[in-house]
Structures are given as structure tokens and as C-alpha cells.
Coordinates of C-alpha atoms in Angstrom, one line a residue:
X1 CA -80.4 91.5 -110.7
X2 CA -81.0 95.2 -111.6
X3 CA -78.8 97.8 -109.6
X4 CA -80.2 101.2 -108.8
X5 CA -78.4 103.9 -110.7
X6 CA -79.2 106.6 -108.0
X7 CA -81.0 108.8 -110.5
X8 CA -84.7 109.5 -110.1
X9 CA -87.0 108.0 -112.7
X10 CA -89.7 110.5 -114.4
X11 CA -92.5 108.6 -112.5
X12 CA -90.6 109.0 -109.0
X13 CA -89.9 112.6 -109.6
X14 CA -93.6 113.3 -110.5
X15 CA -94.7 111.5 -107.4
X16 CA -92.1 113.4 -105.3
X17 CA -93.6 116.8 -106.7
X18 CA -97.0 115.7 -105.8
X19 CA -96.0 114.8 -102.3
X20 CA -94.5 118.2 -102.0
X21 CA -97.5 120.1 -103.3
X22 CA -100.0 118.2 -101.4
X23 CA -99.2 119.7 -98.0
X24 CA -101.7 119.7 -95.0
X25 CA -102.3 123.3 -95.6
X26 CA -103.1 123.0 -99.4
X27 CA -105.2 120.2 -98.6
X28 CA -107.4 122.2 -96.0
X29 CA -107.6 125.0 -98.6
X30 CA -108.8 122.7 -101.3
X31 CA -111.4 121.2 -98.9
X32 CA -112.5 124.8 -98.1
X33 CA -113.0 125.7 -101.7
X34 CA -115.2 122.6 -102.1
X35 CA -117.2 123.6 -98.9
X36 CA -117.6 127.1 -100.4
X37 CA -118.8 125.7 -103.6
X38 CA -121.5 123.5 -102.0
X39 CA -122.6 126.3 -99.6
X40 CA -123.0 128.4 -102.7
X41 CA -125.2 126.1 -104.5
X42 CA -127.2 125.3 -101.2
X43 CA -127.6 129.0 -100.3
X44 CA -128.7 130.3 -103.7
X45 CA -131.2 127.4 -104.4
X46 CA -132.4 127.2 -101.0
X47 CA -133.2 130.8 -100.7
X48 CA -134.6 131.4 -104.4
X49 CA -136.0 128.2 -105.6
X50 CA -139.6 128.4 -104.0
X51 CA -140.6 132.0 -103.5
X52 CA -143.7 132.6 -101.4
X53 CA -145.2 135.5 -99.9
X54 CA -144.7 135.7 -96.1
X55 CA -146.0 138.6 -93.9
X56 CA -145.8 141.2 -96.7
X57 CA -146.8 144.6 -95.1
X58 CA -150.1 145.5 -96.6
X59 CA -152.5 148.4 -96.1
X60 CA -156.3 148.3 -96.3
X61 CA -158.2 151.6 -97.0
X62 CA -162.0 151.4 -96.4
X63 CA -164.6 152.6 -93.9
X64 CA -163.9 151.4 -90.4
X65 CA -166.2 148.4 -90.4
X66 CA -165.4 147.1 -93.9
X67 CA -161.6 147.8 -93.4
X68 CA -161.5 145.6 -90.2
X69 CA -163.4 142.9 -91.8
X70 CA -160.9 143.0 -94.7
X71 CA -157.9 142.9 -92.4
X72 CA -159.2 140.0 -90.3
X73 CA -160.0 138.0 -93.7
X74 CA -156.4 138.7 -94.9
X75 CA -154.8 137.8 -91.6
X76 CA -156.7 134.2 -91.9
X77 CA -155.1 133.5 -95.3
X78 CA -153.2 130.1 -95.4
X79 CA -149.5 130.5 -95.1
X80 CA -149.7 134.2 -93.7
X81 CA -148.8 135.9 -97.0
X82 CA -149.7 139.4 -95.7
X83 CA -149.3 141.4 -92.7
X84 CA -152.4 143.5 -93.2
X85 CA -153.2 146.8 -91.2
X86 CA -155.9 149.6 -91.8
X87 CA -154.7 152.7 -93.3
X88 CA -156.8 156.1 -93.1
X89 CA -157.0 156.9 -96.7
X90 CA -155.5 156.5 -100.2
X91 CA -153.0 159.4 -99.8
X92 CA -151.6 157.8 -96.5
X93 CA -151.4 154.5 -98.3
X94 CA -149.3 156.1 -101.0
X95 CA -147.1 158.0 -98.7
X96 CA -146.4 154.8 -96.6
X97 CA -145.4 152.9 -99.6
X98 CA -143.2 155.6 -100.8
X99 CA -141.8 155.6 -97.3
X100 CA -141.3 151.9 -97.4
X101 CA -143.6 151.2 -94.5
X102 CA -145.8 149.2 -96.8
X103 CA -145.2 146.9 -99.7
X104 CA -148.6 147.6 -101.2
X105 CA -152.1 148.6 -100.2
X106 CA -155.9 147.8 -101.3
X107 CA -158.2 150.7 -101.5
X108 CA -161.8 149.3 -101.2
X109 CA -164.9 150.9 -102.7
X110 CA -168.1 149.8 -101.0
X111 CA -170.2 151.8 -103.5
X112 CA -168.8 150.0 -106.6
X113 CA -167.3 146.7 -107.7
X114 CA -163.9 147.8 -108.6
X115 CA -161.1 148.0 -106.0
X116 CA -157.7 149.5 -106.3
X117 CA -154.4 147.8 -105.7
X118 CA -151.5 150.2 -104.9
X119 CA -147.9 148.4 -105.6
X120 CA -144.3 149.7 -106.2
X121 CA -142.4 147.8 -108.8
X122 CA -139.3 149.8 -107.9
X123 CA -139.3 147.8 -104.6
X124 CA -139.2 144.6 -106.6
X125 CA -141.2 143.7 -109.6
X126 CA -141.6 139.9 -108.4
X127 CA -143.0 141.4 -105.2
X128 CA -145.4 143.7 -106.9
X129 CA -146.5 140.9 -109.4
X130 CA -147.1 138.4 -106.4
X131 CA -149.2 140.9 -104.5
X132 CA -151.3 141.5 -107.8
X133 CA -151.7 137.9 -108.4
X134 CA -152.8 137.2 -104.8
X135 CA -155.2 140.2 -104.6
X136 CA -156.7 139.5 -107.9
X137 CA -157.5 135.9 -106.8
X138 CA -159.3 137.3 -103.7
X139 CA -161.2 139.9 -105.6
X140 CA -162.4 137.2 -108.2
X141 CA -163.6 135.2 -105.2
X142 CA -165.8 138.1 -104.2
X143 CA -166.9 138.9 -107.8
X144 CA -165.2 142.0 -107.7
X145 CA -162.6 143.4 -110.3
X146 CA -159.2 145.0 -109.6
X147 CA -157.3 148.1 -110.9
X148 CA -153.7 148.2 -110.2
X149 CA -151.8 151.6 -109.8
X150 CA -147.8 151.6 -109.5
X151 CA -146.9 154.4 -107.3
X152 CA -143.1 153.9 -107.6
X153 CA -142.6 152.3 -111.0
X154 CA -139.3 150.6 -111.9
X155 CA -137.5 152.6 -114.8
X156 CA -138.2 151.5 -118.3
X157 CA -134.5 150.1 -118.5
X158 CA -134.8 148.4 -115.2
X159 CA -137.9 146.3 -116.2
X160 CA -136.8 143.4 -113.9
X161 CA -136.0 145.7 -110.9
X162 CA -132.7 144.1 -110.6
X163 CA -130.3 146.9 -111.5
X164 CA -130.0 148.2 -107.8
X165 CA -129.1 144.7 -106.7
X166 CA -126.5 144.1 -109.5
X167 CA -125.0 147.5 -108.8
X168 CA -124.4 146.7 -105.1
X169 CA -123.0 143.2 -106.0
X170 CA -120.5 145.1 -108.3
X171 CA -119.6 147.3 -105.4
X172 CA -119.3 144.5 -103.1
X173 CA -117.1 142.3 -105.5
X174 CA -114.9 145.3 -105.8
X175 CA -114.5 145.5 -102.1
X176 CA -113.3 142.1 -101.4
X177 CA -111.3 141.7 -104.7
X178 CA -109.3 144.7 -103.8
X179 CA -108.6 143.4 -100.3
X180 CA -107.8 139.9 -101.7
X181 CA -105.1 141.5 -104.2
X182 CA -103.6 143.4 -101.5
X183 CA -103.2 140.1 -99.5
X184 CA -102.0 138.2 -102.5
X185 CA -99.3 141.0 -103.3
X186 CA -98.2 141.9 -99.9
X187 CA -99.3 139.2 -97.5
X188 CA -102.6 138.4 -95.9
X189 CA -101.8 140.3 -92.7
X190 CA -100.5 143.8 -92.4
X191 CA -97.1 143.7 -90.9
X192 CA -97.4 146.9 -89.0
X193 CA -100.2 149.3 -88.2
X194 CA -98.7 151.7 -90.8
X195 CA -99.0 149.2 -93.4
X196 CA -102.5 148.5 -92.3
X197 CA -103.3 152.2 -92.5
X198 CA -101.9 152.1 -96.1
X199 CA -104.1 149.2 -97.0
X200 CA -107.2 151.0 -95.5
X201 CA -106.2 154.0 -97.4
X202 CA -105.9 152.1 -100.7
X203 CA -109.3 150.7 -99.9
X204 CA -110.8 154.2 -99.5
X205 CA -109.5 155.3 -102.9
X206 CA -110.7 152.4 -104.6
X207 CA -114.2 152.6 -103.0
X208 CA -114.4 156.4 -104.0
X209 CA -113.5 155.6 -107.5
X210 CA -115.6 152.4 -107.9
X211 CA -118.6 154.0 -106.3
X212 CA -118.5 157.0 -108.6
X213 CA -118.0 154.7 -111.6
X214 CA -121.0 152.4 -110.7
X215 CA -123.0 155.4 -110.1
X216 CA -122.4 157.0 -113.5
X217 CA -122.7 153.8 -115.4
X218 CA -126.2 152.8 -114.1
X219 CA -127.3 156.4 -114.3
X220 CA -126.2 158.8 -117.1
X221 CA -124.5 156.0 -119.2
X222 CA -127.1 153.3 -119.2
X223 CA -130.0 155.0 -117.9
X224 CA -130.9 152.0 -115.8
X225 CA -131.5 153.7 -112.5
X226 CA -133.0 157.1 -111.8
X227 CA -132.2 159.0 -108.5
X228 CA -129.3 161.1 -107.5
X229 CA -125.9 160.2 -108.9
X230 CA -124.3 161.9 -105.9
X231 CA -126.2 159.9 -103.6
X232 CA -125.5 156.5 -105.4
X233 CA -121.8 157.5 -105.4
X234 CA -121.7 158.0 -101.7
X235 CA -123.7 154.6 -101.2
X236 CA -121.2 152.9 -103.6
X237 CA -118.2 154.3 -101.9
X238 CA -119.5 153.3 -98.3
X239 CA -120.4 149.7 -99.6
X240 CA -117.2 149.0 -101.3
X241 CA -115.3 150.2 -98.5
X242 CA -117.3 148.4 -95.9
X243 CA -116.8 145.1 -97.6
X244 CA -113.2 145.8 -98.3
X245 CA -112.3 146.9 -94.7
X246 CA -114.2 143.9 -93.5
X247 CA -112.2 141.6 -95.7
X248 CA -108.9 143.0 -94.5
X249 CA -110.1 142.4 -90.9
X250 CA -110.8 138.9 -91.7
X251 CA -107.6 138.4 -93.4
X252 CA -105.9 139.9 -90.3
X253 CA -107.5 137.4 -88.1
X254 CA -107.6 134.3 -90.3
X255 CA -104.9 135.0 -92.9
X256 CA -105.5 134.0 -96.4
X257 CA -108.5 131.9 -95.2
X258 CA -110.2 135.3 -94.4
X259 CA -110.9 135.7 -98.2
X260 CA -112.9 132.6 -98.1
X261 CA -114.7 133.9 -94.8
X262 CA -115.4 137.1 -96.6
X263 CA -116.8 135.2 -99.5
X264 CA -119.0 133.1 -97.3
X265 CA -120.5 136.2 -95.6
X266 CA -120.8 138.5 -98.6
X267 CA -121.4 136.1 -101.6
X268 CA -122.9 132.8 -100.0
X269 CA -125.0 134.4 -97.2
X270 CA -125.3 138.1 -98.3
X271 CA -126.2 137.9 -102.1
X272 CA -129.3 135.4 -101.8
X273 CA -130.7 137.4 -98.9
X274 CA -130.1 140.7 -100.4
X275 CA -133.7 141.0 -101.6
X276 CA -132.4 141.5 -105.2
X277 CA -133.9 138.4 -107.3
X278 CA -136.4 138.1 -104.4
X279 CA -137.5 141.0 -102.0
X280 CA -137.5 140.1 -98.4
X281 CA -141.3 139.3 -98.3
X282 CA -140.8 136.5 -100.7
X283 CA -137.6 134.9 -99.0
X284 CA -137.7 132.2 -96.5
X285 CA -137.6 133.3 -92.9
X286 CA -133.8 132.6 -92.2
X287 CA -132.8 134.5 -95.4
X288 CA -135.2 137.5 -94.9
X289 CA -133.8 137.7 -91.3
X290 CA -130.1 138.0 -92.1
X291 CA -130.4 140.0 -95.3
X292 CA -130.8 143.4 -93.8
X293 CA -127.6 142.8 -91.5
X294 CA -125.3 142.0 -94.4
X295 CA -123.6 144.6 -96.7
X296 CA -125.4 143.2 -100.0
X297 CA -129.1 143.5 -98.3
X298 CA -128.4 146.9 -96.7
X299 CA -126.7 148.3 -99.9
X300 CA -129.6 147.1 -102.1
X301 CA -132.2 148.5 -99.8
X302 CA -130.5 151.8 -99.9
X303 CA -130.1 151.8 -103.6
X304 CA -133.7 151.2 -104.3
X305 CA -134.7 153.8 -101.8
X306 CA -132.4 156.3 -103.6
X307 CA -133.7 155.5 -107.0
X308 CA -137.3 154.9 -106.5
X309 CA -138.4 156.2 -103.1
X310 CA -137.0 159.6 -102.8
X311 CA -134.2 158.4 -100.5
X312 CA -136.7 157.4 -97.8
X313 CA -136.0 154.8 -95.1
X314 CA -132.1 154.5 -95.5
X315 CA -131.0 155.3 -92.2
X316 CA -130.8 151.8 -90.9
X317 CA -129.0 150.4 -94.1
X318 CA -126.4 153.1 -94.0
X319 CA -125.8 152.4 -90.2
X320 CA -125.2 148.7 -91.1
X321 CA -122.8 149.6 -93.9
X322 CA -121.1 152.0 -91.4
X323 CA -120.8 149.5 -88.7
X324 CA -119.2 146.9 -91.2
X325 CA -116.7 149.7 -92.2
X326 CA -115.9 150.8 -88.6
X327 CA -115.5 147.2 -87.4
X328 CA -113.3 146.5 -90.3
X329 CA -111.0 149.4 -89.6
X330 CA -110.7 148.6 -85.8
X331 CA -110.1 145.0 -86.2
X332 CA -107.5 145.6 -89.1
X333 CA -105.5 148.0 -87.0
X334 CA -105.9 145.9 -83.9
X335 CA -104.4 142.8 -85.5
X336 CA -101.6 144.8 -87.1
X337 CA -100.8 146.1 -83.6
X338 CA -100.9 142.8 -82.0
X339 CA -98.7 141.3 -84.7
X340 CA -96.0 144.1 -84.2
X341 CA -96.2 143.4 -80.5
X342 CA -95.5 139.6 -80.9
X343 CA -92.7 140.3 -83.2
X344 CA -90.6 142.6 -80.9
X345 CA -89.7 139.9 -78.4
X346 CA -88.4 137.7 -81.4
X347 CA -86.4 140.7 -82.7
X348 CA -84.9 141.3 -79.2

């Protein structure tokens, strides 16, 4: 009969360490990681795997009777790829495209057999190509030819039109990574309002430096984007701070899990819907609807406007980013104040 010596065997020691490591909290975090992983796959593939034009804003320039007939025909296209409307003249069509009110426009020439399509590759190369493909097919069915004019061309070193999107993604990554590092180094929740202010101040410094760095890299260094470096700098600082402050707020509410919630909002929901790889007119309805309300979508829209559309139509995007920043500040300070109030009775 073998007697126990009282010493742990290597196997029992290992099993004990496993039991100690696999706590309910650790299990929930691992499950959360798996869920985020699967959501990442579902969101990107779901949003981007089958691009189709849906209600792209589209102008038609022609004499009144001809224009209305063309609009009616475009409205009846299967799948509603276009949201057509009449435009007074070619100049107005150009201005509306540059103002980001239209994705494209068709100028009909009743006296000839060649019409003109106006597009803007600066707003998304895939969108411009999709419009050209659709209108070319329609023109061929009418035995007409098509001339394509790019009124806001993407830069030569931004051939795919994705530089604005990648720039904004970089700023967003900087925001939630900085907030995550602060959580790892000093605790997920700020212990006092003063420490919350310090975290927000740190986030602001990172945002200013990162915003400038991104604007300089894509502009003077790489020549990937035209437009004002100062304007891109301001956008980058606001985008980075908005995401960082929101992540700090989520950490204040949910603790370390707040980092996962930030990734869910910014990466899993925000990036596919941002209009980067596929502009809104090519996204499924759900993704096209949520994109403008999330930092990546608002930032990408504003960056493209600054680079290619003379800074037009950025007000809503900047308001969205500002709302995220202000909400992040308010919730971060509020949660720190509540935590301080909860700790006072314990100290007493």
C-alpha cells in the first residue's frame, strides 16, 4: 500500500495552477475575446462581401422634358441603385458634386449621341467605377456613347482612394490604444476626478501630436493626400481625442471590459461602415446608416472633404466627433466622481 508523502506531484501542481488561473473573470474575458473575434469576421465580411449600388445621389442635366423622362427611367431601375434628381445645368451639377450633395451626374446631349458622366474618384474610386459601369450599360442599351469626367480626382498616390480611410483608422487606433495603456498601467477606472483629468489631459496631448504626425505623413512626406495640413491636423486631433475619451468613459463604466466595448464600437462596427473600402452608397442599409454616427465614418467623410472637396460638408461629421469627445469627457469625470463618493464611507 502506497502512502502519500504530503508533497505535490508535478501533475497535481500543474492542475492546481490551471484551476487558479481559470477564474470566472478570466473565463468571461476569454469568451468575450472569442465573441469579438467572430463579430469582427461577421461585420467585415457582411458589410463588404457583396457591394451593390443603393440610392446613390445622382443628378440629371437635360432639357426639362428629357430630364424628367430620364429621372423616371433611372428611378425604375431594379434594386434602386440611384436616387436621381434633375439639376439645372452642368455647372450646378459640378458644384453639387464638389459640395458632396451628389455622387455623380449625367449630362444628356439631345442633339448628339454622346453624353457626359461626372464622377468624383476623390469620394471613393469604387463608387465612381460603379457609377461608370452602370451608366455605360444604360447608354449602350440606348445606342449612345459615354464620356466620363472626374471633377474631383483622387491623388496620383492615392489611386485606390483609401488613404483618407487608413489615416482615420490610424488616428482611431491611437485613441483607444492610449486609453487602454492608461488602464493597464494605472487601473481601468480613474480613482479620483483629478486623476481622470490627468488621463484626459494625457489623451489630449497624444491626440495633438498624433494628429499632426498623421497629417504630415500623408501630406508632405508621402504625398498621398492633398488638402490643408492644418485642417487634417485639427481633424486628426479631434478624432484621436474623441475615440480616446470615449474609451476612457467606457472603462469608467465597465472596467477593463470597456476596452472590448470600445473595440466593438470603433473597429467592429465603425471601420466596415466608415465608407473607406466601400462608400455609403455601396454598403448594405444597416452599415450605411450607422457609419456617419461613429468616429471612423465621420472622420473618413471629413478627411475626404478636406482633401478633395475644398472642405465642403464637414459640419455634421465634426459635430459627431465633438459629441463623442464631450460625452467621453463627461462620463469619465462623472464615473470618477461617483467612485470617489463610494469610497468615502468605506474610508470613514
